Short mmCIF file of C-alpha atoms and ligand atoms in Angstrom, two decimals:
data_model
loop_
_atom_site.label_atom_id
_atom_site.label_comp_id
_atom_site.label_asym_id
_atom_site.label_seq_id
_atom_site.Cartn_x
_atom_site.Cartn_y
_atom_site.Cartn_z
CA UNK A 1 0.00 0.00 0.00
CA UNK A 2 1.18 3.47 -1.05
CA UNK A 3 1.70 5.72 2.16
CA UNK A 4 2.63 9.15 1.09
CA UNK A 5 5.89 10.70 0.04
CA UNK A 6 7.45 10.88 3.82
CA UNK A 7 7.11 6.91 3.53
CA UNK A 8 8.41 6.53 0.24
CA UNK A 9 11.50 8.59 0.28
CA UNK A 10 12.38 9.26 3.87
CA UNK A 11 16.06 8.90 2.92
CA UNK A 12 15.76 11.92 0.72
CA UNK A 13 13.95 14.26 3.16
CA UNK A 14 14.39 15.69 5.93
CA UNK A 15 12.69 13.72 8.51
CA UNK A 16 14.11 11.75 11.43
CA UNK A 17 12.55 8.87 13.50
CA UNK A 18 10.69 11.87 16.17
CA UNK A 19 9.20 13.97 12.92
CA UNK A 20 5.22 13.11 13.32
CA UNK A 21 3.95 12.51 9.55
CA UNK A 22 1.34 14.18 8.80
CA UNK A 23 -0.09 12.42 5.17
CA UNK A 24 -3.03 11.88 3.32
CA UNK A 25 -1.08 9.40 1.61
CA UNK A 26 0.16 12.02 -1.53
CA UNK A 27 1.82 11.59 -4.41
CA UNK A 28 2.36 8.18 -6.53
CA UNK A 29 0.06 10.48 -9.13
CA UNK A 30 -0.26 9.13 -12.74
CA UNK A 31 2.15 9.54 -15.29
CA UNK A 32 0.12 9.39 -18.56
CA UNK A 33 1.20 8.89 -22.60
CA UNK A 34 -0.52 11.29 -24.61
CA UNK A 35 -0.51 9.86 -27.91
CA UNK A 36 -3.35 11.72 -29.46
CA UNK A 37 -2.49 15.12 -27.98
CA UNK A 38 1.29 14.40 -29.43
CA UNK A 39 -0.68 14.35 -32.60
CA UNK A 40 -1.06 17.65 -32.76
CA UNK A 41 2.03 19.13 -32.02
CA UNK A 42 3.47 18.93 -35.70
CA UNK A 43 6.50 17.51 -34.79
CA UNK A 44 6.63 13.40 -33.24
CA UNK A 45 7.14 13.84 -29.61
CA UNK A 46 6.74 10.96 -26.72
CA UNK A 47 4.24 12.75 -24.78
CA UNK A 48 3.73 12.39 -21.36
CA UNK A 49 0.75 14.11 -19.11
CA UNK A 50 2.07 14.15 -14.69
CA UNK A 51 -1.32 14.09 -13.51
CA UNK A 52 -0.67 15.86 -10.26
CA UNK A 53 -4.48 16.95 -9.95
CA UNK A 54 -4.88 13.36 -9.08
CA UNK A 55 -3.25 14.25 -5.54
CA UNK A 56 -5.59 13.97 -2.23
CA UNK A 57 -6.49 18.03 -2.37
CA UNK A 58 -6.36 18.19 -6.06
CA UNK A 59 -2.59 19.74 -6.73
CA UNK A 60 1.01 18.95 -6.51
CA UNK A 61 1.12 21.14 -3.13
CA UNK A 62 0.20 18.17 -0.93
CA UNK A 63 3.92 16.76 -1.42
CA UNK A 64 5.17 19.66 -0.48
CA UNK A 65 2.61 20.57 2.65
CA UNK A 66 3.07 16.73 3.99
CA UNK A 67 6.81 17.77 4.97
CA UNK A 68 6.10 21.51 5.73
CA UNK A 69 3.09 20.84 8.37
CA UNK A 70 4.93 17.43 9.53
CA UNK A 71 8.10 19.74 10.79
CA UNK A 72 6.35 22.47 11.57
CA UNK A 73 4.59 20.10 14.25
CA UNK A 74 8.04 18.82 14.92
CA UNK A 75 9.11 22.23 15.80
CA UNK A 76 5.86 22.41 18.25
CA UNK A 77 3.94 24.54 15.90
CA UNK A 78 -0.02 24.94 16.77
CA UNK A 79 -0.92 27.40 13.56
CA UNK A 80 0.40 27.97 10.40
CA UNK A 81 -0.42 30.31 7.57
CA UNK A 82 0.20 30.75 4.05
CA UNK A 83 -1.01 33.19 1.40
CA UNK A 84 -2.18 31.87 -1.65
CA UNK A 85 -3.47 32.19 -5.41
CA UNK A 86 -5.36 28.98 -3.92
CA UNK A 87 -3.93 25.66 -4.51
CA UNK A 88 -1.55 26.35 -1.33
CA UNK A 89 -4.59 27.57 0.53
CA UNK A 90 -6.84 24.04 -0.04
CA UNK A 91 -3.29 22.04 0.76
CA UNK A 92 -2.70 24.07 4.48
CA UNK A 93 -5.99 23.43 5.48
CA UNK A 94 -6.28 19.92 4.90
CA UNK A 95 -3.11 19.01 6.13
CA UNK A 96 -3.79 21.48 9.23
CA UNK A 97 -7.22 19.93 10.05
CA UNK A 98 -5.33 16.51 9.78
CA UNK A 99 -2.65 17.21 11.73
CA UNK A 100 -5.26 19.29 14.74
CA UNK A 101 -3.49 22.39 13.56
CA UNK A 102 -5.12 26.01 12.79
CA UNK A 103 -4.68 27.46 9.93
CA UNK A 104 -4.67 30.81 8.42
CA UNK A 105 -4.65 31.72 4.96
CA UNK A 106 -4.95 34.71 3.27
CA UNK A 107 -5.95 35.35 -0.38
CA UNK A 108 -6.17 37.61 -2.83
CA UNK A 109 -10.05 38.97 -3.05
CA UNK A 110 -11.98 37.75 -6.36
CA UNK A 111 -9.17 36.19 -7.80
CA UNK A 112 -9.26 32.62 -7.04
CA UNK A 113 -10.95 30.04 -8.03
CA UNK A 114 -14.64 28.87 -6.07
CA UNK A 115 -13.42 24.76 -5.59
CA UNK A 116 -10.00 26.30 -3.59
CA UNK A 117 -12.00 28.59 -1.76
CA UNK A 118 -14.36 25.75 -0.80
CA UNK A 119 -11.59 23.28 0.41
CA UNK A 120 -10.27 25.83 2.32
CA UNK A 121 -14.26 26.88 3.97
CA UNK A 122 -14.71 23.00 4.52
CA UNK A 123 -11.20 22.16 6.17
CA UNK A 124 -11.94 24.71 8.81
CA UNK A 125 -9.15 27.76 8.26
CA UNK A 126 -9.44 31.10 8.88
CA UNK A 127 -10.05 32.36 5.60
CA UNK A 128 -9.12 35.99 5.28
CA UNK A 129 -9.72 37.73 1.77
CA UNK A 130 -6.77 40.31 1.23
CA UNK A 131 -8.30 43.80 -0.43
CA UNK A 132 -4.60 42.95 -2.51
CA UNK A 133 -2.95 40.65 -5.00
CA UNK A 134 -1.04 37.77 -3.63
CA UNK A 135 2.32 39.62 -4.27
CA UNK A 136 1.14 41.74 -1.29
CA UNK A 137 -0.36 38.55 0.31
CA UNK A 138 2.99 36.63 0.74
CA UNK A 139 4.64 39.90 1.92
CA UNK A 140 2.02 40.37 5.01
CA UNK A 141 1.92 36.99 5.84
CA UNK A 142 5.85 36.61 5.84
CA UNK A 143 5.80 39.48 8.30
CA UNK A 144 3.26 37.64 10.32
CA UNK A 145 5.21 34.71 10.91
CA UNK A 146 8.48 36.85 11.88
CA UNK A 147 6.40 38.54 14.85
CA UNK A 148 3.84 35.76 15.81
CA UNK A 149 4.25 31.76 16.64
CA UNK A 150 2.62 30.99 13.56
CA UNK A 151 4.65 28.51 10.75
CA UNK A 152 4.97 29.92 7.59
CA UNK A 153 3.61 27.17 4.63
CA UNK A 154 4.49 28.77 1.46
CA UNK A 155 7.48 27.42 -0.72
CA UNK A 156 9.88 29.81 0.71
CA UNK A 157 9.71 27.24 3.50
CA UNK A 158 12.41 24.51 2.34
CA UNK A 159 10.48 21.80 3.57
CA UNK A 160 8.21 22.87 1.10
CA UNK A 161 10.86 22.21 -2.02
CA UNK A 162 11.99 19.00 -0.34
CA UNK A 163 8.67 17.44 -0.11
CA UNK A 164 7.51 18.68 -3.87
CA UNK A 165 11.16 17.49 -5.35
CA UNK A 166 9.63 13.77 -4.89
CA UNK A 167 7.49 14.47 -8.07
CA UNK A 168 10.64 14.21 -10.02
CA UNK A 169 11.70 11.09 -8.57
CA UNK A 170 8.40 9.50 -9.74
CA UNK A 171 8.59 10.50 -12.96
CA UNK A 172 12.13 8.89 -13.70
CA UNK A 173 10.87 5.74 -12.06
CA UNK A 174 7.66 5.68 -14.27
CA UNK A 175 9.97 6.75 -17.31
CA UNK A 176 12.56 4.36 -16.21
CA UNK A 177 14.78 7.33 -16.86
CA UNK A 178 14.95 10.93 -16.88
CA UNK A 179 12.92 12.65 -19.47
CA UNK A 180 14.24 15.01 -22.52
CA UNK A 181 12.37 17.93 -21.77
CA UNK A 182 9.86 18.72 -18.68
CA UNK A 183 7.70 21.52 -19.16
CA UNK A 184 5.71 23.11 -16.26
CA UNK A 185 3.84 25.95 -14.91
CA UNK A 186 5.70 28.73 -13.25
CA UNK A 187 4.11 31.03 -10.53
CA UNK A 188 6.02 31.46 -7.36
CA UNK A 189 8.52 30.02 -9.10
CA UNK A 190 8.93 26.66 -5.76
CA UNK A 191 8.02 23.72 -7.98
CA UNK A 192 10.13 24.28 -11.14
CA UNK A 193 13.13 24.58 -8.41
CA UNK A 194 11.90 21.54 -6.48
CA UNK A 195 11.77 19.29 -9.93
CA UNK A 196 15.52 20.46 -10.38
CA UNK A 197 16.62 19.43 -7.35
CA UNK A 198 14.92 16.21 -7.40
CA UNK A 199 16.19 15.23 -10.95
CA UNK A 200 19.88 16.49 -10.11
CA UNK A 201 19.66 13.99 -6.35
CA UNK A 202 18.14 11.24 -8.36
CA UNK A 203 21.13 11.77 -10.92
CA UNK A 204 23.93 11.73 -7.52
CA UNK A 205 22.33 8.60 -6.08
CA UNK A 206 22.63 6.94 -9.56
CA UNK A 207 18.89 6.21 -10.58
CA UNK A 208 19.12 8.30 -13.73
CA UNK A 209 22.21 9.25 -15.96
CA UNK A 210 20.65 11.94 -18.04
CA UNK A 211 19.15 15.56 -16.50
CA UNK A 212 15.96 16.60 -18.51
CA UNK A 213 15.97 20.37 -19.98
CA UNK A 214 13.73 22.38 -17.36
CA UNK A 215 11.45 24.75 -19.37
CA UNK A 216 8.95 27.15 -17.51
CA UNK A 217 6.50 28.94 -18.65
CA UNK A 218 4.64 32.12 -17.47
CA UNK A 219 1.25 33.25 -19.11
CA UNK A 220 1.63 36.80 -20.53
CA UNK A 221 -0.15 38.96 -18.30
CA UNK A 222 2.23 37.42 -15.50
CA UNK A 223 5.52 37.12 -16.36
CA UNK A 224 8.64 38.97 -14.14
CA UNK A 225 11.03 35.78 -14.62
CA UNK A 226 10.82 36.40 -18.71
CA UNK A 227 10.59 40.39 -18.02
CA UNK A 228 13.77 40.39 -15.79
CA UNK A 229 11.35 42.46 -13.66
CA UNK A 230 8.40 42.64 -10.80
CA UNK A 231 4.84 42.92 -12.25
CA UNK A 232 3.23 45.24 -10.33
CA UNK A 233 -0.39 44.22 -12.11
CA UNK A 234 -0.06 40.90 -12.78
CA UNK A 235 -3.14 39.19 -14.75
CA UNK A 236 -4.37 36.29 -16.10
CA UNK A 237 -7.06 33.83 -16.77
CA UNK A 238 -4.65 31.35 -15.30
CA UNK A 239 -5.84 32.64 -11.40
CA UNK A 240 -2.78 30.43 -9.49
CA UNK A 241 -0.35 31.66 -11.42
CA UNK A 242 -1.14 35.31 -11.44
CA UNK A 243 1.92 35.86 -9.25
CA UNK A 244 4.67 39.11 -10.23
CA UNK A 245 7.00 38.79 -7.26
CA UNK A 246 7.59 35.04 -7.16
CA UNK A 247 9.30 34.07 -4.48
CA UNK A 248 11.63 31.55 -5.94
CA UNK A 249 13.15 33.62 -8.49
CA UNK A 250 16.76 33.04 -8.14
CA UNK A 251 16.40 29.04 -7.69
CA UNK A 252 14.29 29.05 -10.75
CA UNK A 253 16.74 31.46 -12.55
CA UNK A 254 19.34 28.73 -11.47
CA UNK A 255 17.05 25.52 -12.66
CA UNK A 256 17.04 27.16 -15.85
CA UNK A 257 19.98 28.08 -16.41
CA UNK A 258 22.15 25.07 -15.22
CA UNK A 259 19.79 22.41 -17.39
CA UNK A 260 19.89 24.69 -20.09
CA UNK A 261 16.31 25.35 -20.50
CA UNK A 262 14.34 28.67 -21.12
CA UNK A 263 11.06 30.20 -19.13
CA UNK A 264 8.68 31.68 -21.86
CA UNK A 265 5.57 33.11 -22.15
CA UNK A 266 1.66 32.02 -22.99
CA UNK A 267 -1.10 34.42 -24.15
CA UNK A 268 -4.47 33.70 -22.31
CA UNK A 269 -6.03 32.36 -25.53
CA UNK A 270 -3.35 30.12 -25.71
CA UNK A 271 -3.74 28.45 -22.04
CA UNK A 272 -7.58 28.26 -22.82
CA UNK A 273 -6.83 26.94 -26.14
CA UNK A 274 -4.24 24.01 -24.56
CA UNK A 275 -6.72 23.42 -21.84
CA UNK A 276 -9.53 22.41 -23.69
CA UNK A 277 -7.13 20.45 -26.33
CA UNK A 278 -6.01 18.44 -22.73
CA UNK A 279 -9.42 17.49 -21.81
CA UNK A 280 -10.59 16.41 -25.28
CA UNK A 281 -7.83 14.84 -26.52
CA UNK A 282 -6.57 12.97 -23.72
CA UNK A 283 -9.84 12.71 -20.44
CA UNK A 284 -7.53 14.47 -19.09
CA UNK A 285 -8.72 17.27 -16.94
CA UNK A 286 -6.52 20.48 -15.97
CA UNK A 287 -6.93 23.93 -14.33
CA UNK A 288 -5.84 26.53 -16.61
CA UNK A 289 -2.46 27.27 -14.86
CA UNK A 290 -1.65 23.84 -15.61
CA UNK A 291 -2.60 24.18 -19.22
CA UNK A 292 -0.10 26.87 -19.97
CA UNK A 293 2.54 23.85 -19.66
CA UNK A 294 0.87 22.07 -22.74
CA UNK A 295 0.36 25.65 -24.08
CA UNK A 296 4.27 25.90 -23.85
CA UNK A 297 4.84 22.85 -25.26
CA UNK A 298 2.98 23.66 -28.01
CA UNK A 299 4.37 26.65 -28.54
CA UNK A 300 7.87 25.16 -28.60
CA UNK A 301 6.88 22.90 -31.46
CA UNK A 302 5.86 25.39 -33.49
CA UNK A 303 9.67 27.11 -32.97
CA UNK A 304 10.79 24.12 -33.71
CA UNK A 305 12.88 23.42 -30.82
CA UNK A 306 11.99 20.64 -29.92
CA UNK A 307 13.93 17.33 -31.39
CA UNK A 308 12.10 14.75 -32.97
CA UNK A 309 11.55 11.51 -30.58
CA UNK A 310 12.27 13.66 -27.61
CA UNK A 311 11.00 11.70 -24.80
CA UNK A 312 8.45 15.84 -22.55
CA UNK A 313 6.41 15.72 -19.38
CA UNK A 314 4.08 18.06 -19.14
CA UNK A 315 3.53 19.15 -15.70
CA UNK A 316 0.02 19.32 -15.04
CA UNK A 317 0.01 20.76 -11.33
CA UNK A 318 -3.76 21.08 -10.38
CA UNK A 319 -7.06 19.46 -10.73
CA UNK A 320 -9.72 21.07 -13.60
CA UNK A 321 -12.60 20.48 -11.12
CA UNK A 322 -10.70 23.31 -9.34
CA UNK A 323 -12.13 26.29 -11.43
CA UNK A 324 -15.09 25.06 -13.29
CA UNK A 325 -16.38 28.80 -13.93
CA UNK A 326 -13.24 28.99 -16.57
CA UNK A 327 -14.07 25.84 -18.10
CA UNK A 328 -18.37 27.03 -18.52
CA UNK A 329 -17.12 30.90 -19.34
CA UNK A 330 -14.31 29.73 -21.90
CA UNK A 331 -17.11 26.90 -23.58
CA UNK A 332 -19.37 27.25 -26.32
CA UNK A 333 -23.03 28.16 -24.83
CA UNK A 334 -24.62 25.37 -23.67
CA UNK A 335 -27.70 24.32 -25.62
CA UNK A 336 -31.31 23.25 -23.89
CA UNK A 337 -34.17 21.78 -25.90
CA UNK A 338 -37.56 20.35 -25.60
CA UNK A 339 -38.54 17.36 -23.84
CA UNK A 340 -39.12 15.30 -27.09
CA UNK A 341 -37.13 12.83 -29.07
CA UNK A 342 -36.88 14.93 -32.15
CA UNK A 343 -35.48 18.11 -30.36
CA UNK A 344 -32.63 15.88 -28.87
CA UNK A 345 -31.85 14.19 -32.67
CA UNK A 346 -31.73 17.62 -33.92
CA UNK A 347 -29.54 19.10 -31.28
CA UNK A 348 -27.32 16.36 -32.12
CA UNK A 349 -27.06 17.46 -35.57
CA UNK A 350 -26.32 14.35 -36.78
CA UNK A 351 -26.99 15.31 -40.42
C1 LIG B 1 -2.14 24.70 -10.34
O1 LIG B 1 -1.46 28.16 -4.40
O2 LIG B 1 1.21 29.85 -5.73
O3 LIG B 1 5.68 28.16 -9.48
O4 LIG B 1 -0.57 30.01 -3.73
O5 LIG B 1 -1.64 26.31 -8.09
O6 LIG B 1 5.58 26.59 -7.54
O7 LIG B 1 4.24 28.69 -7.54
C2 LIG B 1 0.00 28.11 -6.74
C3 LIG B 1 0.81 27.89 -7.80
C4 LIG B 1 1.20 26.03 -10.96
C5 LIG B 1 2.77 27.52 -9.84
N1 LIG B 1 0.05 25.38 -11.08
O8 LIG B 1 3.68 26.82 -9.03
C6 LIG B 1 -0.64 29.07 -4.52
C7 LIG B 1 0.27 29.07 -5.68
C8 LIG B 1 -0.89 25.47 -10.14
C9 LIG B 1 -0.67 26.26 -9.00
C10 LIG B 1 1.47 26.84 -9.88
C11 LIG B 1 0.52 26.98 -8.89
P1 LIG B 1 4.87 27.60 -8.35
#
């Protein structure tokens, strides 16, 4: 029986014998081929979809948040906080209400999406909706935790990074190697840096011999690491990734840099374009933010810089049940019709 990344890789965390674990049994998430999405990239590409959505609160935070809230109880924590675009949010208060721990998050007003608000309402934190972007979010709360006994869950804890690096190691055991090329979804700029230092430990303890290419990607309206610069504004369909300060700059700078990769940039239409093209082609069902990987990917292909036969993941870091208002608004309108057989056959416009 699978029992959480603590379980599975204690010898690559940090966790000793007294750490409690605190799991809900994250991580060991799918690693899918997508044949018939490949098949529309232009190029031949062996596709490959990690499904992190498939995680216990619906995103790749939970393998971060099992090591964050399990040392922070070490430590004697009774509260943490975070600040978050959302997906951080829903992952603090489930692992708080597992491990008897309050939490407090604090997110940006009107800008995230209605399933992460809920998870957040149903696990019991103090939900507090910041007149503010989550730029200013992460600021306040960071200041929070210096003057108050309250543990600080966002990625610019380490435990955070350790935990989430475990998504690496899965995917070169489910490859059976490293991948080419690993394209994923940058916001705070934590999980492209945690992928990189998974794939470079897996490559020291000799499980892989290759390092994959790390290449981020930023949707337009949100993109300091491609600008060189803060966002003040940042904006985007793509709510969790609407993020212009991100916290994990320099690590991601470094990620790309030393696997020479490249961060570039989405349009909207683009993500919305990719995420639609995910859950058509493949059943496979993404928030937007996790779109703009496949978006990127895309994009790439039609640079051509991407080899033939290159063996991509696609990050896909969140559930689609998430934010089902962007999949209804970004649809064609939905039709209704009489209750009769004929009104069906027609709206089926079968010919
Ligand atoms: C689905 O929840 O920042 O670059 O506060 O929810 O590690 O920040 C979420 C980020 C990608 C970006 N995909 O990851 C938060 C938050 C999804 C996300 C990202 C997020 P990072």
């Amino acid at each position: 029986m699978w029992r959480g990344v603590i379980h599975q890789y204690r010898k690559f965390l940090p966790v000793t014998e007294r750490t409690p674990v605190i799991t809900l049994y994250e991580g060991n998430t799918p690693l899918i081929r997508a044949e018939r999405l490949a098949d529309t990239l232009g190029i031949r590409v062996e596709l490959y979809l990690k499904v992190e959505g498939a995680n216990p609160t619906g995103s790749f935070k939970d393998r971060g948040m099992t090591v964050a809230i399990s040392k922070a109880l070490e430590a004697g924590a009774t509260a943490v906080i975070c600040a978050s675009t959302g997906n951080t949010s829903a992952s603090t208060a489930a692992y708080a209400a597992r491990a008897g721990c309050r939490a407090i998050v604090v997110v940006p007003q009107g800008a995230v999406a209605l399933g992460k608000l809920s998870q957040a309402i149903m696990h019991g934190a103090t939900l507090i909706q910041l007149q503010g972007n989550f730029d200013e979010a992460l600021e306040i709360v960071r200041g929070v935790s210096e003057r108050f006994p309250v543990a600080l869950m966002n990625s610019v804890n380490p435990f955070r990074i350790e935990g989430q690096k475990t998504a690496a190691f899965e995917v070169c055991e489910q490859l059976g190697e490293s991948p080419d090329l690993v394209c994923i979804p940058v916001g705070n700029a934590g999980n492209i840096s945690a992928y990189w230092k998974g794939f470079r430990e897996y490559r020291e303890a000799g499980a892989i011999s290759t390092l994959p290419r790390m290449i981020g990607w930023q949707a337009e309206g949100a993109a300091p690491l491609v600008l060189g610069r803060v966002v003040r504004h940042p904006e985007t369909v793509a709510s969790a990734i609407r993020i212009g300060n991100p916290a994990s700059w320099k690590p991601a700078l470094g990620a790309i840099e030393e696997s020479q990769g490249a961060v570039g940039t989405v349009s909207d239409q683009e993500i919305l374009s990719a995420y639609r093209r995910v859950a058509e082609r493949e059943g496979v069902y993404c928030e937007p933010a996790s779109a703009a990987a496949v978006a990127g990917l895309m994009k790439y292909c039609r640079e051509g810089r991407v080899s033939a036969g290159a063996r991509v993941v696609c990050v896909l870091t969140g559930h689609g049940l998430k934010d089902p208002q962007t999949a209804l608004m970004s649809a064609p309108p939905l039709q209704t019709v009489e209750a009769k057989l004929e009104a069906v056959v027609r709206a089926m416009r079968l010919g």
